[in-house]
Structures are given as C-alpha cells and as structure tokens.
C-alpha cells in the first residue's frame, strides 16, 4: 500500500464526538493506575490515623520538592500547548511543546533522585520509609513511562506524522502525562503538606 493511500484511509483522530480505541484504552489504564495510587495514599493516611503524628520521622523538606512540583506543572502546560499546536496544524508549536515537556520530565526525575539521596530514612527503615519510597517510586516509574511516550510522539511529530486531523497518539500521550502530574499533586499534598498542617 502506498504512503498516499495510507494517508487517505480513515483513522481515529480523537475528534469531539468520536474517541479512538486508544483514547478509551488510555482512560481505562489511567483508572486502574489511579486505583493503585489511591491504595498507596490510603495506606499512608491509615498509618497516620492509627499511629498519630509520631509515625512521621521528620517534617519533609520542600526545598527540592516544591520547585520540582512547579517543574512538573509547567511540563504539563507545555505538553498541552504542544497538543493545541497539533490541533491547529502548527508543527513547530507541537514539537516545541513536546520537547520542553520531555526535558522538564527528565529534570523532574533527576531532582527526585537527588531528594531521595538526602532522606535520613530508607525503604527498609520503617513503615513510613516504605510508604514514602514505594509511593514516590511508583510515581517515578510512571514519569519515566510518560517521558518515553512524549519522546515517541515528539519523534513522530518531527517526522511530520501529525496534522490538524490526525494526532490521536499525541492526545493519548498528553492525557497520560496530565494524569502523572495530577498524581504528583496528590502525593505532594499527602507527604509534604499534611505533616505541616497537623
């Protein structure tokens, strides 16, 4: 089949009123992953209620986590901006938004690794340490998967695979990235803010 014939085929584009199977598949994946994080955060709150404030060995330092939160939020804004570029047929905007999203995602992971090294507790030192490192570790794995997705659609964007009509893969990757950011907000509030508000 020629490339021209392939481009003429009707493809799921994720337009309003019609969502591709990939879009629904990603929504299903997000729902199952949201359940995982809900269970992990429930475990944290269960231990806090059961053991009280003394269960938390130290008030978490936000020196790295607060700017890291801003970095992840900005990455989501740029991915959204790139997606809007795809919808409007602006390949340079779409590629730049995705590229900045990838770079900010990598920066987030590097800063998170530095923060892990600074902790006075470990994965095996206490139930709090286990809760912290398992929850943030699962999130880090999701960030890594999201960065890989964004990098793939960035490569496809640079190759000209997307236009105003055909960009379902980009939209699907963007949904996942926004989910990853939303999960981090819940983790940040749980581990870094609630110990400060009692």
PDB file of C-alpha atoms in Angstrom:
ATOM      1  CA  UNK A   1       0.000   0.000   0.000  1.00  0.00           C
ATOM      2  CA  UNK A   2       1.457   3.381  -0.937  1.00  0.00           C
ATOM      3  CA  UNK A   3       2.025   6.123   1.619  1.00  0.00           C
ATOM      4  CA  UNK A   4      -0.524   8.320  -0.165  1.00  0.00           C
ATOM      5  CA  UNK A   5      -3.159   5.593   0.061  1.00  0.00           C
ATOM      6  CA  UNK A   6      -2.329   5.075   3.741  1.00  0.00           C
ATOM      7  CA  UNK A   7      -2.809   8.779   4.471  1.00  0.00           C
ATOM      8  CA  UNK A   8      -6.207   8.712   2.779  1.00  0.00           C
ATOM      9  CA  UNK A   9      -7.514   5.917   4.990  1.00  0.00           C
ATOM     10  CA  UNK A  10      -9.941   6.904   7.699  1.00  0.00           C
ATOM     11  CA  UNK A  11      -8.062   6.854  11.000  1.00  0.00           C
ATOM     12  CA  UNK A  12      -9.325   7.501  14.514  1.00  0.00           C
ATOM     13  CA  UNK A  13      -8.338  11.081  15.226  1.00  0.00           C
ATOM     14  CA  UNK A  14      -9.844  11.654  18.660  1.00  0.00           C
ATOM     15  CA  UNK A  15     -12.094  14.472  17.481  1.00  0.00           C
ATOM     16  CA  UNK A  16     -15.004  15.749  19.513  1.00  0.00           C
ATOM     17  CA  UNK A  17     -17.809  13.220  19.435  1.00  0.00           C
ATOM     18  CA  UNK A  18     -15.516  10.380  18.350  1.00  0.00           C
ATOM     19  CA  UNK A  19     -12.773   8.958  20.547  1.00  0.00           C
ATOM     20  CA  UNK A  20     -10.351   6.339  19.275  1.00  0.00           C
ATOM     21  CA  UNK A  21      -9.969   2.912  20.873  1.00  0.00           C
ATOM     22  CA  UNK A  22      -6.524   4.048  22.018  1.00  0.00           C
ATOM     23  CA  UNK A  23      -8.057   7.000  23.861  1.00  0.00           C
ATOM     24  CA  UNK A  24     -10.519   4.737  25.692  1.00  0.00           C
ATOM     25  CA  UNK A  25      -7.717   2.259  26.385  1.00  0.00           C
ATOM     26  CA  UNK A  26      -5.652   5.031  27.985  1.00  0.00           C
ATOM     27  CA  UNK A  27      -8.621   6.154  30.093  1.00  0.00           C
ATOM     28  CA  UNK A  28      -9.008   2.552  31.305  1.00  0.00           C
ATOM     29  CA  UNK A  29      -5.294   2.345  32.118  1.00  0.00           C
ATOM     30  CA  UNK A  30      -5.458   5.648  33.985  1.00  0.00           C
ATOM     31  CA  UNK A  31      -8.401   4.393  36.042  1.00  0.00           C
ATOM     32  CA  UNK A  32      -6.505   1.270  37.104  1.00  0.00           C
ATOM     33  CA  UNK A  33      -3.341   3.254  37.874  1.00  0.00           C
ATOM     34  CA  UNK A  34      -5.377   5.816  39.824  1.00  0.00           C
ATOM     35  CA  UNK A  35      -6.652   2.913  41.944  1.00  0.00           C
ATOM     36  CA  UNK A  36      -3.064   1.872  42.686  1.00  0.00           C
ATOM     37  CA  UNK A  37      -2.150   5.350  43.894  1.00  0.00           C
ATOM     38  CA  UNK A  38      -5.404   5.645  45.849  1.00  0.00           C
ATOM     39  CA  UNK A  39      -4.464   2.450  47.738  1.00  0.00           C
ATOM     40  CA  UNK A  40      -0.935   3.709  48.399  1.00  0.00           C
ATOM     41  CA  UNK A  41      -2.185   7.044  49.708  1.00  0.00           C
ATOM     42  CA  UNK A  42      -4.876   5.297  51.742  1.00  0.00           C
ATOM     43  CA  UNK A  43      -2.142   3.265  53.430  1.00  0.00           C
ATOM     44  CA  UNK A  44      -0.324   6.480  54.375  1.00  0.00           C
ATOM     45  CA  UNK A  45      -3.448   8.047  55.879  1.00  0.00           C
ATOM     46  CA  UNK A  46      -4.307   4.794  57.651  1.00  0.00           C
ATOM     47  CA  UNK A  47      -0.929   4.745  59.389  1.00  0.00           C
ATOM     48  CA  UNK A  48      -1.190   8.438  60.316  1.00  0.00           C
ATOM     49  CA  UNK A  49      -4.621   7.909  61.869  1.00  0.00           C
ATOM     50  CA  UNK A  50      -3.553   4.680  63.584  1.00  0.00           C
ATOM     51  CA  UNK A  51      -0.155   5.798  64.924  1.00  0.00           C
ATOM     52  CA  UNK A  52      -0.527   9.571  65.050  1.00  0.00           C
ATOM     53  CA  UNK A  53       1.903  12.320  64.161  1.00  0.00           C
ATOM     54  CA  UNK A  54       4.827  10.428  65.700  1.00  0.00           C
ATOM     55  CA  UNK A  55       4.716   7.927  62.830  1.00  0.00           C
ATOM     56  CA  UNK A  56       6.331  10.529  60.550  1.00  0.00           C
ATOM     57  CA  UNK A  57      10.063  10.594  61.401  1.00  0.00           C
ATOM     58  CA  UNK A  58      10.707  14.113  60.099  1.00  0.00           C
ATOM     59  CA  UNK A  59       8.804  17.045  58.668  1.00  0.00           C
ATOM     60  CA  UNK A  60       9.531  16.725  54.968  1.00  0.00           C
ATOM     61  CA  UNK A  61      11.742  19.422  53.490  1.00  0.00           C
ATOM     62  CA  UNK A  62      10.193  21.165  50.480  1.00  0.00           C
ATOM     63  CA  UNK A  63      13.441  22.754  49.249  1.00  0.00           C
ATOM     64  CA  UNK A  64      13.587  20.343  46.307  1.00  0.00           C
ATOM     65  CA  UNK A  65      10.022  19.045  46.134  1.00  0.00           C
ATOM     66  CA  UNK A  66       8.328  22.452  45.794  1.00  0.00           C
ATOM     67  CA  UNK A  67      10.322  23.614  42.743  1.00  0.00           C
ATOM     68  CA  UNK A  68      10.064  20.066  41.385  1.00  0.00           C
ATOM     69  CA  UNK A  69       6.278  20.331  41.629  1.00  0.00           C
ATOM     70  CA  UNK A  70       6.399  23.591  39.672  1.00  0.00           C
ATOM     71  CA  UNK A  71       8.607  21.924  37.039  1.00  0.00           C
ATOM     72  CA  UNK A  72       6.117  19.096  36.572  1.00  0.00           C
ATOM     73  CA  UNK A  73       3.183  21.512  36.356  1.00  0.00           C
ATOM     74  CA  UNK A  74       4.995  23.614  33.751  1.00  0.00           C
ATOM     75  CA  UNK A  75       5.735  20.450  31.777  1.00  0.00           C
ATOM     76  CA  UNK A  76       2.007  19.729  31.668  1.00  0.00           C
ATOM     77  CA  UNK A  77       1.318  23.268  30.425  1.00  0.00           C
ATOM     78  CA  UNK A  78       3.873  22.866  27.615  1.00  0.00           C
ATOM     79  CA  UNK A  79       2.515  19.450  26.612  1.00  0.00           C
ATOM     80  CA  UNK A  80      -0.976  20.968  26.488  1.00  0.00           C
ATOM     81  CA  UNK A  81       0.398  23.849  24.387  1.00  0.00           C
ATOM     82  CA  UNK A  82       2.026  21.343  22.039  1.00  0.00           C
ATOM     83  CA  UNK A  83      -1.245  19.453  21.726  1.00  0.00           C
ATOM     84  CA  UNK A  84      -3.043  22.699  20.850  1.00  0.00           C
ATOM     85  CA  UNK A  85      -0.402  23.267  18.193  1.00  0.00           C
ATOM     86  CA  UNK A  86      -1.218  19.851  16.733  1.00  0.00           C
ATOM     87  CA  UNK A  87      -4.932  20.658  16.687  1.00  0.00           C
ATOM     88  CA  UNK A  88      -4.198  23.880  14.787  1.00  0.00           C
ATOM     89  CA  UNK A  89      -1.731  22.259  12.384  1.00  0.00           C
ATOM     90  CA  UNK A  90       1.286  24.125  13.802  1.00  0.00           C
ATOM     91  CA  UNK A  91       4.042  21.548  13.764  1.00  0.00           C
ATOM     92  CA  UNK A  92       6.707  23.836  15.262  1.00  0.00           C
ATOM     93  CA  UNK A  93       4.494  24.644  18.276  1.00  0.00           C
ATOM     94  CA  UNK A  94       3.539  20.998  18.683  1.00  0.00           C
ATOM     95  CA  UNK A  95       7.181  19.812  18.538  1.00  0.00           C
ATOM     96  CA  UNK A  96       8.486  22.570  20.819  1.00  0.00           C
ATOM     97  CA  UNK A  97       5.798  21.931  23.433  1.00  0.00           C
ATOM     98  CA  UNK A  98       6.539  18.201  23.445  1.00  0.00           C
ATOM     99  CA  UNK A  99      10.303  18.760  23.563  1.00  0.00           C
ATOM    100  CA  UNK A 100      10.029  21.097  26.557  1.00  0.00           C
ATOM    101  CA  UNK A 101       7.702  18.588  28.244  1.00  0.00           C
ATOM    102  CA  UNK A 102      10.283  15.819  27.777  1.00  0.00           C
ATOM    103  CA  UNK A 103      13.148  17.970  29.106  1.00  0.00           C
ATOM    104  CA  UNK A 104      11.150  19.086  32.165  1.00  0.00           C
ATOM    105  CA  UNK A 105      10.124  15.478  32.839  1.00  0.00           C
ATOM    106  CA  UNK A 106      13.771  14.391  32.821  1.00  0.00           C
ATOM    107  CA  UNK A 107      14.714  17.307  35.111  1.00  0.00           C
ATOM    108  CA  UNK A 108      11.937  16.254  37.499  1.00  0.00           C
ATOM    109  CA  UNK A 109      13.345  12.710  37.692  1.00  0.00           C
ATOM    110  CA  UNK A 110      16.893  13.968  38.325  1.00  0.00           C
ATOM    111  CA  UNK A 111      15.776  16.280  41.136  1.00  0.00           C
ATOM    112  CA  UNK A 112      13.646  13.485  42.634  1.00  0.00           C
ATOM    113  CA  UNK A 113      16.701  11.200  42.673  1.00  0.00           C
ATOM    114  CA  UNK A 114      18.694  13.890  44.497  1.00  0.00           C
ATOM    115  CA  UNK A 115      15.881  14.263  47.020  1.00  0.00           C
ATOM    116  CA  UNK A 116      15.806  10.507  47.657  1.00  0.00           C
ATOM    117  CA  UNK A 117      19.541  10.562  48.419  1.00  0.00           C
ATOM    118  CA  UNK A 118      19.051  13.300  51.031  1.00  0.00           C
ATOM    119  CA  UNK A 119      16.466  11.383  53.075  1.00  0.00           C
ATOM    120  CA  UNK A 120      17.532  10.271  56.568  1.00  0.00           C
ATOM    121  CA  UNK A 121      15.343   7.170  56.250  1.00  0.00           C
ATOM    122  CA  UNK A 122      15.345   4.324  53.733  1.00  0.00           C
ATOM    123  CA  UNK A 123      12.853   1.977  52.126  1.00  0.00           C
ATOM    124  CA  UNK A 124      13.541  -0.616  54.844  1.00  0.00           C
ATOM    125  CA  UNK A 125      13.966   1.653  57.879  1.00  0.00           C
ATOM    126  CA  UNK A 126      10.279   1.996  58.822  1.00  0.00           C
ATOM    127  CA  UNK A 127       6.737   1.695  57.532  1.00  0.00           C
ATOM    128  CA  UNK A 128       6.876   5.432  56.803  1.00  0.00           C
ATOM    129  CA  UNK A 129      10.030   4.963  54.720  1.00  0.00           C
ATOM    130  CA  UNK A 130       8.367   2.114  52.861  1.00  0.00           C
ATOM    131  CA  UNK A 131       5.262   4.199  52.233  1.00  0.00           C
ATOM    132  CA  UNK A 132       7.278   7.191  51.019  1.00  0.00           C
ATOM    133  CA  UNK A 133       9.671   5.341  48.721  1.00  0.00           C
ATOM    134  CA  UNK A 134       7.092   2.923  47.290  1.00  0.00           C
ATOM    135  CA  UNK A 135       4.623   5.718  46.503  1.00  0.00           C
ATOM    136  CA  UNK A 136       7.178   8.147  45.069  1.00  0.00           C
ATOM    137  CA  UNK A 137       8.979   5.261  43.343  1.00  0.00           C
ATOM    138  CA  UNK A 138       5.838   4.116  41.565  1.00  0.00           C
ATOM    139  CA  UNK A 139       5.243   7.709  40.556  1.00  0.00           C
ATOM    140  CA  UNK A 140       8.805   7.981  39.248  1.00  0.00           C
ATOM    141  CA  UNK A 141       8.196   4.848  37.131  1.00  0.00           C
ATOM    142  CA  UNK A 142       5.079   6.493  35.696  1.00  0.00           C
ATOM    143  CA  UNK A 143       7.020   9.693  34.959  1.00  0.00           C
ATOM    144  CA  UNK A 144       9.658   7.625  33.126  1.00  0.00           C
ATOM    145  CA  UNK A 145       6.923   5.895  31.087  1.00  0.00           C
ATOM    146  CA  UNK A 146       5.362   9.277  30.325  1.00  0.00           C
ATOM    147  CA  UNK A 147       8.692  10.731  29.203  1.00  0.00           C
ATOM    148  CA  UNK A 148       9.146   7.768  26.848  1.00  0.00           C
ATOM    149  CA  UNK A 149       5.641   8.306  25.429  1.00  0.00           C
ATOM    150  CA  UNK A 150       6.276  12.007  24.927  1.00  0.00           C
ATOM    151  CA  UNK A 151       9.650  11.277  23.310  1.00  0.00           C
ATOM    152  CA  UNK A 152       7.979   8.844  20.886  1.00  0.00           C
ATOM    153  CA  UNK A 153       5.288  11.313  19.841  1.00  0.00           C
ATOM    154  CA  UNK A 154       7.924  14.047  19.629  1.00  0.00           C
ATOM    155  CA  UNK A 155       9.872  11.897  17.146  1.00  0.00           C
ATOM    156  CA  UNK A 156       6.680  11.263  15.165  1.00  0.00           C
ATOM    157  CA  UNK A 157       5.915  14.978  15.283  1.00  0.00           C
ATOM    158  CA  UNK A 158       9.350  15.842  13.889  1.00  0.00           C
ATOM    159  CA  UNK A 159       8.788  13.266  11.125  1.00  0.00           C
ATOM    160  CA  UNK A 160       5.530  15.008  10.214  1.00  0.00           C
ATOM    161  CA  UNK A 161       3.168  12.200  11.204  1.00  0.00           C
ATOM    162  CA  UNK A 162       0.644  14.556  12.849  1.00  0.00           C
ATOM    163  CA  UNK A 163      -1.554  17.263  11.453  1.00  0.00           C
ATOM    164  CA  UNK A 164      -4.728  19.093  12.492  1.00  0.00           C
ATOM    165  CA  UNK A 165      -6.809  15.994  11.663  1.00  0.00           C
ATOM    166  CA  UNK A 166      -4.508  13.120  12.681  1.00  0.00           C
ATOM    167  CA  UNK A 167      -2.987  13.457  16.147  1.00  0.00           C
ATOM    168  CA  UNK A 168      -4.711  10.853  18.312  1.00  0.00           C
ATOM    169  CA  UNK A 169      -1.409   9.369  19.553  1.00  0.00           C
ATOM    170  CA  UNK A 170      -0.259  12.791  20.734  1.00  0.00           C
ATOM    171  CA  UNK A 171      -3.541  13.392  22.578  1.00  0.00           C
ATOM    172  CA  UNK A 172      -3.339   9.965  24.219  1.00  0.00           C
ATOM    173  CA  UNK A 173       0.224  10.590  25.439  1.00  0.00           C
ATOM    174  CA  UNK A 174      -0.817  14.037  26.697  1.00  0.00           C
ATOM    175  CA  UNK A 175      -3.706  12.578  28.729  1.00  0.00           C
ATOM    176  CA  UNK A 176      -1.305  10.179  30.405  1.00  0.00           C
ATOM    177  CA  UNK A 177       1.149  12.992  31.169  1.00  0.00           C
ATOM    178  CA  UNK A 178      -1.566  15.149  32.750  1.00  0.00           C
ATOM    179  CA  UNK A 179      -2.589  12.146  34.865  1.00  0.00           C
ATOM    180  CA  UNK A 180       1.015  11.729  36.064  1.00  0.00           C
ATOM    181  CA  UNK A 181       1.073  15.407  37.069  1.00  0.00           C
ATOM    182  CA  UNK A 182      -2.241  15.138  38.889  1.00  0.00           C
ATOM    183  CA  UNK A 183      -0.988  12.114  40.841  1.00  0.00           C
ATOM    184  CA  UNK A 184       2.114  14.053  41.875  1.00  0.00           C
ATOM    185  CA  UNK A 185      -0.073  16.854  43.273  1.00  0.00           C
ATOM    186  CA  UNK A 186      -1.863  14.276  45.450  1.00  0.00           C
ATOM    187  CA  UNK A 187       1.484  12.796  46.568  1.00  0.00           C
ATOM    188  CA  UNK A 188       2.978  16.235  47.255  1.00  0.00           C
ATOM    189  CA  UNK A 189      -0.040  17.267  49.318  1.00  0.00           C
ATOM    190  CA  UNK A 190      -0.021  13.982  51.240  1.00  0.00           C
ATOM    191  CA  UNK A 191       3.666  13.635  52.075  1.00  0.00           C
ATOM    192  CA  UNK A 192       4.831  17.256  52.158  1.00  0.00           C
ATOM    193  CA  UNK A 193       1.844  19.397  53.144  1.00  0.00           C
ATOM    194  CA  UNK A 194      -0.320  17.347  55.540  1.00  0.00           C
ATOM    195  CA  UNK A 195       2.518  16.908  58.124  1.00  0.00           C
ATOM    196  CA  UNK A 196       2.739  20.718  58.255  1.00  0.00           C
ATOM    197  CA  UNK A 197      -0.965  21.260  58.866  1.00  0.00           C
ATOM    198  CA  UNK A 198      -1.382  18.610  61.554  1.00  0.00           C
TER     199      UNK A 198
END
